[in-house]
PDB file of C-alpha atoms in Angstrom:
ATOM      1  CA  MET A   1      37.277 107.781  82.460  1.00  0.00           C
ATOM      2  CA  LEU A   2      34.728 110.619  82.170  1.00  0.00           C
ATOM      3  CA  PRO A   3      37.311 113.427  82.687  1.00  0.00           C
ATOM      4  CA  TYR A   4      39.372 111.975  79.813  1.00  0.00           C
ATOM      5  CA  VAL A   5      36.406 112.134  77.429  1.00  0.00           C
ATOM      6  CA  VAL A   6      35.145 115.560  78.495  1.00  0.00           C
ATOM      7  CA  GLY A   7      38.694 116.891  78.271  1.00  0.00           C
ATOM      8  CA  ALA A   8      39.046 115.524  74.748  1.00  0.00           C
ATOM      9  CA  PHE A   9      35.686 117.071  73.769  1.00  0.00           C
ATOM     10  CA  SER A  10      36.559 120.549  75.027  1.00  0.00           C
ATOM     11  CA  LEU A  11      40.231 120.586  73.965  1.00  0.00           C
ATOM     12  CA  PRO A  12      39.673 122.379  70.606  1.00  0.00           C
ATOM     13  CA  PHE A  13      37.618 125.101  72.314  1.00  0.00           C
ATOM     14  CA  GLY A  14      39.955 126.101  75.150  1.00  0.00           C
ATOM     15  CA  SER A  15      38.097 127.451  78.167  1.00  0.00           C
ATOM     16  CA  ARG A  16      34.879 127.941  76.149  1.00  0.00           C
ATOM     17  CA  GLU A  17      32.144 125.833  77.748  1.00  0.00           C
ATOM     18  CA  PRO A  18      29.420 124.092  75.711  1.00  0.00           C
ATOM     19  CA  ASP A  19      26.182 125.927  74.944  1.00  0.00           C
ATOM     20  CA  ARG A  20      24.165 122.769  75.412  1.00  0.00           C
ATOM     21  CA  ILE A  21      24.837 119.395  77.026  1.00  0.00           C
ATOM     22  CA  THR A  22      22.726 116.268  76.645  1.00  0.00           C
ATOM     23  CA  ALA A  23      23.645 113.145  78.591  1.00  0.00           C
ATOM     24  CA  ASN A  24      22.106 109.779  79.308  1.00  0.00           C
ATOM     25  CA  GLY A  25      23.503 106.730  80.973  1.00  0.00           C
ATOM     26  CA  ILE A  26      23.510 104.161  83.734  1.00  0.00           C
ATOM     27  CA  ILE A  27      24.676 104.950  87.258  1.00  0.00           C
ATOM     28  CA  PRO A  28      23.563 102.305  89.812  1.00  0.00           C
ATOM     29  CA  ASP A  29      22.009 103.413  93.088  1.00  0.00           C
ATOM     30  CA  GLY A  30      24.056 103.327  96.269  1.00  0.00           C
ATOM     31  CA  ASP A  31      27.676 102.262  96.342  1.00  0.00           C
ATOM     32  CA  TYR A  32      28.914 101.260  92.929  1.00  0.00           C
ATOM     33  CA  ASP A  33      32.127 100.490  91.141  1.00  0.00           C
ATOM     34  CA  VAL A  34      33.294 102.848  88.400  1.00  0.00           C
ATOM     35  CA  GLY A  35      33.040  99.924  85.989  1.00  0.00           C
ATOM     36  CA  ASP A  36      29.240  99.966  86.338  1.00  0.00           C
ATOM     37  CA  VAL A  37      28.934 103.469  84.866  1.00  0.00           C
ATOM     38  CA  ALA A  38      28.112 103.964  81.172  1.00  0.00           C
ATOM     39  CA  ILE A  39      27.363 107.430  79.778  1.00  0.00           C
ATOM     40  CA  GLY A  40      26.547 108.752  76.312  1.00  0.00           C
ATOM     41  CA  MET A  41      26.840 112.490  75.751  1.00  0.00           C
ATOM     42  CA  THR A  42      26.499 115.219  73.138  1.00  0.00           C
ATOM     43  CA  MET A  43      27.649 118.844  73.412  1.00  0.00           C
ATOM     44  CA  THR A  44      27.323 121.838  71.116  1.00  0.00           C
ATOM     45  CA  PHE A  45      29.729 124.791  71.003  1.00  0.00           C
ATOM     46  CA  THR A  46      29.520 128.194  69.316  1.00  0.00           C
ATOM     47  CA  ILE A  47      32.692 129.118  67.440  1.00  0.00           C
ATOM     48  CA  ASP A  48      33.965 132.600  66.652  1.00  0.00           C
ATOM     49  CA  ASP A  49      35.440 131.647  63.300  1.00  0.00           C
ATOM     50  CA  ASN A  50      35.053 134.711  61.069  1.00  0.00           C
ATOM     51  CA  GLU A  51      38.663 134.749  59.856  1.00  0.00           C
ATOM     52  CA  SER A  52      38.592 131.035  59.032  1.00  0.00           C
ATOM     53  CA  HIS A  53      35.304 131.455  57.176  1.00  0.00           C
ATOM     54  CA  GLN A  54      36.686 134.329  55.107  1.00  0.00           C
ATOM     55  CA  GLN A  55      39.637 132.131  54.107  1.00  0.00           C
ATOM     56  CA  GLN A  56      37.289 129.338  53.077  1.00  0.00           C
ATOM     57  CA  GLN A  57      35.071 131.759  51.135  1.00  0.00           C
ATOM     58  CA  SER A  58      38.079 132.908  49.108  1.00  0.00           C
ATOM     59  CA  ALA A  59      39.159 129.328  48.353  1.00  0.00           C
ATOM     60  CA  SER A  60      35.577 128.313  47.569  1.00  0.00           C
ATOM     61  CA  ARG A  61      35.204 131.094  45.005  1.00  0.00           C
ATOM     62  CA  GLU A  62      38.399 129.918  43.308  1.00  0.00           C
ATOM     63  CA  ASN A  63      36.948 126.403  43.128  1.00  0.00           C
ATOM     64  CA  ASN A  64      33.422 127.542  42.120  1.00  0.00           C
ATOM     65  CA  ILE A  65      31.920 126.064  45.300  1.00  0.00           C
ATOM     66  CA  ASP A  66      28.901 127.536  47.045  1.00  0.00           C
ATOM     67  CA  SER A  67      30.342 129.371  50.065  1.00  0.00           C
ATOM     68  CA  ARG A  68      27.241 130.692  51.776  1.00  0.00           C
ATOM     69  CA  PRO A  69      27.901 130.836  55.534  1.00  0.00           C
ATOM     70  CA  PRO A  70      25.811 128.825  57.982  1.00  0.00           C
ATOM     71  CA  PRO A  71      23.424 130.810  60.243  1.00  0.00           C
ATOM     72  CA  ARG A  72      25.948 130.428  63.099  1.00  0.00           C
ATOM     73  CA  ASN A  73      29.228 128.587  63.323  1.00  0.00           C
ATOM     74  CA  LYS A  74      28.594 125.576  65.517  1.00  0.00           C
ATOM     75  CA  ALA A  75      30.528 122.490  66.514  1.00  0.00           C
ATOM     76  CA  ILE A  76      29.222 119.266  67.981  1.00  0.00           C
ATOM     77  CA  ALA A  77      30.966 116.679  70.133  1.00  0.00           C
ATOM     78  CA  SER A  78      29.502 113.256  70.750  1.00  0.00           C
ATOM     79  CA  GLY A  79      30.797 110.147  72.458  1.00  0.00           C
ATOM     80  CA  VAL A  80      30.327 107.269  74.875  1.00  0.00           C
ATOM     81  CA  VAL A  81      32.305 106.441  77.993  1.00  0.00           C
ATOM     82  CA  GLY A  82      32.215 103.273  80.077  1.00  0.00           C
ATOM     83  CA  TYR A  83      35.113 101.680  81.907  1.00  0.00           C
ATOM     84  CA  LEU A  84      34.026  98.130  81.089  1.00  0.00           C
ATOM     85  CA  ALA A  85      32.102  98.967  77.903  1.00  0.00           C
ATOM     86  CA  GLU A  86      33.690  97.902  74.631  1.00  0.00           C
ATOM     87  CA  SER A  87      34.397 100.681  72.129  1.00  0.00           C
ATOM     88  CA  SER A  88      36.838 101.605  69.380  1.00  0.00           C
ATOM     89  CA  GLU A  89      38.727 103.889  71.819  1.00  0.00           C
ATOM     90  CA  VAL A  90      39.475 106.281  68.955  1.00  0.00           C
ATOM     91  CA  THR A  91      38.987 110.064  69.157  1.00  0.00           C
ATOM     92  CA  MET A  92      38.357 111.946  65.911  1.00  0.00           C
ATOM     93  CA  TYR A  93      38.413 115.715  65.349  1.00  0.00           C
ATOM     94  CA  ALA A  94      36.833 116.649  62.013  1.00  0.00           C
ATOM     95  CA  GLY A  95      36.901 120.137  60.531  1.00  0.00           C
ATOM     96  CA  LYS A  96      36.991 122.143  57.321  1.00  0.00           C
ATOM     97  CA  ARG A  97      40.609 121.245  56.587  1.00  0.00           C
ATOM     98  CA  GLY A  98      40.492 117.522  57.423  1.00  0.00           C
ATOM     99  CA  ARG A  99      40.586 115.181  60.402  1.00  0.00           C
ATOM    100  CA  ILE A 100      42.807 114.234  63.320  1.00  0.00           C
ATOM    101  CA  LEU A 101      42.495 110.665  64.558  1.00  0.00           C
ATOM    102  CA  VAL A 102      43.881 109.958  68.015  1.00  0.00           C
ATOM    103  CA  ASN A 103      44.424 106.235  67.692  1.00  0.00           C
ATOM    104  CA  ALA A 104      43.461 103.670  70.309  1.00  0.00           C
ATOM    105  CA  PRO A 105      43.737 103.655  73.219  1.00  0.00           C
ATOM    106  CA  ALA A 106      42.734 107.312  72.916  1.00  0.00           C
ATOM    107  CA  HIS A 107      42.958 108.072  76.651  1.00  0.00           C
ATOM    108  CA  CYS A 108      46.663 107.084  76.640  1.00  0.00           C
ATOM    109  CA  PRO A 109      47.635 107.149  72.941  1.00  0.00           C
ATOM    110  CA  THR A 110      51.012 106.640  71.301  1.00  0.00           C
ATOM    111  CA  SER A 111      50.026 107.577  67.731  1.00  0.00           C
ATOM    112  CA  ALA A 112      47.796 109.866  65.692  1.00  0.00           C
ATOM    113  CA  THR A 113      46.739 110.105  62.044  1.00  0.00           C
ATOM    114  CA  LEU A 114      46.440 113.513  60.355  1.00  0.00           C
ATOM    115  CA  ILE A 115      44.242 113.724  57.242  1.00  0.00           C
ATOM    116  CA  SER A 116      44.282 117.095  55.488  1.00  0.00           C
ATOM    117  CA  LYS A 117      42.498 118.325  52.373  1.00  0.00           C
ATOM    118  CA  PRO A 118      42.661 121.533  50.337  1.00  0.00           C
ATOM    119  CA  ILE A 119      40.535 124.508  51.372  1.00  0.00           C
ATOM    120  CA  GLY A 120      37.172 124.378  49.629  1.00  0.00           C
ATOM    121  CA  SER A 121      37.006 120.616  49.053  1.00  0.00           C
ATOM    122  CA  ARG A 122      34.094 118.761  50.587  1.00  0.00           C
ATOM    123  CA  GLY A 123      33.541 115.338  52.048  1.00  0.00           C
ATOM    124  CA  ASN A 124      36.212 112.759  52.819  1.00  0.00           C
ATOM    125  CA  GLY A 125      37.766 112.764  49.358  1.00  0.00           C
ATOM    126  CA  ALA A 126      37.694 114.292  45.892  1.00  0.00           C
ATOM    127  CA  THR A 127      34.676 114.459  43.610  1.00  0.00           C
ATOM    128  CA  SER A 128      34.414 115.743  40.054  1.00  0.00           C
ATOM    129  CA  SER A 129      32.582 118.855  41.283  1.00  0.00           C
ATOM    130  CA  ASP A 130      35.311 119.620  43.839  1.00  0.00           C
ATOM    131  CA  SER A 131      38.138 119.990  41.387  1.00  0.00           C
ATOM    132  CA  GLY A 132      36.582 120.547  37.974  1.00  0.00           C
ATOM    133  CA  GLY A 133      37.250 116.942  36.963  1.00  0.00           C
ATOM    134  CA  ASP A 134      40.828 116.859  38.260  1.00  0.00           C
ATOM    135  CA  SER A 135      40.553 114.685  41.355  1.00  0.00           C
ATOM    136  CA  SER A 136      44.280 114.878  42.111  1.00  0.00           C
ATOM    137  CA  SER A 137      44.031 118.517  43.219  1.00  0.00           C
ATOM    138  CA  SER A 138      41.628 117.746  46.091  1.00  0.00           C
ATOM    139  CA  ASN A 139      42.747 114.325  47.270  1.00  0.00           C
ATOM    140  CA  PRO A 140      43.367 114.309  51.034  1.00  0.00           C
ATOM    141  CA  THR A 141      46.874 113.701  52.314  1.00  0.00           C
ATOM    142  CA  THR A 142      47.595 111.426  55.274  1.00  0.00           C
ATOM    143  CA  MET A 143      50.407 111.600  57.810  1.00  0.00           C
ATOM    144  CA  HIS A 144      51.031 109.187  60.691  1.00  0.00           C
ATOM    145  CA  VAL A 145      52.663 110.490  63.871  1.00  0.00           C
ATOM    146  CA  GLN A 146      54.204 108.266  66.551  1.00  0.00           C
ATOM    147  CA  PHE A 147      54.791 109.133  70.213  1.00  0.00           C
ATOM    148  CA  PRO A 148      56.690 106.090  71.544  1.00  0.00           C
ATOM    149  CA  LEU A 149      56.652 105.266  75.230  1.00  0.00           C
ATOM    150  CA  PRO A 150      59.897 105.520  77.196  1.00  0.00           C
ATOM    151  CA  LEU A 151      61.480 102.191  78.120  1.00  0.00           C
ATOM    152  CA  PRO A 152      60.852 101.113  81.730  1.00  0.00           C
ATOM    153  CA  SER A 153      63.803 101.340  84.069  1.00  0.00           C
ATOM    154  CA  LYS A 154      65.310  98.276  85.770  1.00  0.00           C
ATOM    155  CA  ALA A 155      63.698  99.340  89.052  1.00  0.00           C
ATOM    156  CA  ILE A 156      60.260  99.357  87.421  1.00  0.00           C
ATOM    157  CA  LEU A 157      60.836  95.969  85.787  1.00  0.00           C
ATOM    158  CA  ASP A 158      62.117  94.464  89.065  1.00  0.00           C
ATOM    159  CA  SER A 159      58.990  95.694  90.854  1.00  0.00           C
ATOM    160  CA  GLY A 160      56.742  93.797  88.438  1.00  0.00           C
ATOM    161  CA  GLY A 161      56.374  96.408  85.705  1.00  0.00           C
ATOM    162  CA  VAL A 162      53.435  98.689  84.959  1.00  0.00           C
ATOM    163  CA  GLN A 163      50.002  97.106  85.168  1.00  0.00           C
ATOM    164  CA  LEU A 164      47.758  99.422  83.153  1.00  0.00           C
ATOM    165  CA  PRO A 165      48.176  99.981  79.385  1.00  0.00           C
ATOM    166  CA  ASN A 166      50.731 102.625  78.375  1.00  0.00           C
ATOM    167  CA  SER A 167      51.325 103.699  81.978  1.00  0.00           C
ATOM    168  CA  MET A 168      54.949 104.487  81.156  1.00  0.00           C
ATOM    169  CA  GLY A 169      53.506 107.618  79.551  1.00  0.00           C
ATOM    170  CA  PHE A 170      53.228 109.095  83.054  1.00  0.00           C
ATOM    171  CA  VAL A 171      56.984 109.701  82.780  1.00  0.00           C
ATOM    172  CA  TYR A 172      56.164 112.483  80.299  1.00  0.00           C
ATOM    173  CA  GLU A 173      53.678 114.015  82.724  1.00  0.00           C
ATOM    174  CA  ALA A 174      56.196 113.914  85.561  1.00  0.00           C
ATOM    175  CA  GLU A 175      58.813 115.591  83.354  1.00  0.00           C
ATOM    176  CA  ALA A 176      56.318 118.293  82.357  1.00  0.00           C
ATOM    177  CA  VAL A 177      55.633 119.032  86.036  1.00  0.00           C
ATOM    178  CA  ARG A 178      59.389 119.172  86.739  1.00  0.00           C
ATOM    179  CA  ARG A 179      59.907 121.715  83.948  1.00  0.00           C
ATOM    180  CA  LEU A 180      56.971 123.777  85.195  1.00  0.00           C
ATOM    181  CA  ILE A 181      58.229 123.941  88.778  1.00  0.00           C
ATOM    182  CA  SER A 182      61.785 124.662  87.606  1.00  0.00           C
ATOM    183  CA  ALA A 183      60.406 127.656  85.702  1.00  0.00           C
ATOM    184  CA  LYS A 184      58.622 128.817  88.890  1.00  0.00           C
ATOM    185  CA  SER A 185      55.258 128.436  87.211  1.00  0.00           C
ATOM    186  CA  TYR A 186      52.197 126.628  88.502  1.00  0.00           C
ATOM    187  CA  THR A 187      49.797 126.312  85.575  1.00  0.00           C
ATOM    188  CA  PHE A 188      50.113 124.527  82.248  1.00  0.00           C
ATOM    189  CA  PRO A 189      49.435 126.585  79.112  1.00  0.00           C
ATOM    190  CA  GLN A 190      48.307 123.342  77.428  1.00  0.00           C
ATOM    191  CA  TRP A 191      45.591 122.784  80.060  1.00  0.00           C
ATOM    192  CA  THR A 192      44.649 125.843  82.078  1.00  0.00           C
ATOM    193  CA  PRO A 193      42.800 126.022  85.418  1.00  0.00           C
ATOM    194  CA  GLU A 194      39.870 127.589  83.561  1.00  0.00           C
ATOM    195  CA  GLU A 195      39.668 124.535  81.299  1.00  0.00           C
ATOM    196  CA  SER A 196      39.823 122.197  84.302  1.00  0.00           C
ATOM    197  CA  VAL A 197      37.003 124.040  86.075  1.00  0.00           C
ATOM    198  CA  GLY A 198      34.947 124.093  82.869  1.00  0.00           C
ATOM    199  CA  SER A 199      35.304 120.313  82.508  1.00  0.00           C
ATOM    200  CA  ILE A 200      34.194 119.803  86.122  1.00  0.00           C
ATOM    201  CA  ARG A 201      31.094 121.943  85.552  1.00  0.00           C
ATOM    202  CA  THR A 202      30.314 119.967  82.387  1.00  0.00           C
ATOM    203  CA  ILE A 203      30.604 116.652  84.256  1.00  0.00           C
ATOM    204  CA  GLU A 204      28.342 117.982  87.020  1.00  0.00           C
ATOM    205  CA  GLN A 205      25.658 118.891  84.470  1.00  0.00           C
ATOM    206  CA  MET A 206      25.876 115.426  82.904  1.00  0.00           C
ATOM    207  CA  LEU A 207      25.543 113.622  86.228  1.00  0.00           C
ATOM    208  CA  ASN A 208      22.638 115.861  87.242  1.00  0.00           C
ATOM    209  CA  GLN A 209      20.788 114.999  84.013  1.00  0.00           C
ATOM    210  CA  ILE A 210      21.371 111.267  84.477  1.00  0.00           C
ATOM    211  CA  ASN A 211      20.330 111.314  88.143  1.00  0.00           C
ATOM    212  CA  GLN A 212      17.041 113.124  87.497  1.00  0.00           C
TER     213      GLN A 212
END
């Protein structure tokens, strides 16, 4: 489960690795089952976001909002992973323009919720200071997106069906690999080798901290 979580953390940053990683958790000594592992982690990233900040400054001036930049543009990612641990299994990306919720089960999702708000508005909704008393101009908008699973074939049903939740989603992965090979390519633009190696290095740092 740890590669799923680390991959979700680093996805918005491409191959950029975290500046700082803090991890704590439980890994039993000796031979252990993956279900015995529970890890909590926090990462910080530095973002080169000058163009985005200039856009927000312009919108903030129009809305009479203080637009002083932070000392450095930073992002933080925090989460918990444990195969047998109970959690909401929801991944949330929050930024200046709103939020993306990858709905449960987030490691094999079939839906997402997109919440967007106007440039310059603050918080999760409108306030009188955001819009000069007109709350309608800064209310967030919500859109729900569905990614339905393909129906299992007769052969799959006759064999007993899939056992793990949403495993029919692997059909999409297999089709992506087929398209890649047909195009005589060997790397995915959506998840590059550099990103894979960066995630492995991040996991190594976490395990080293926990095992100290």
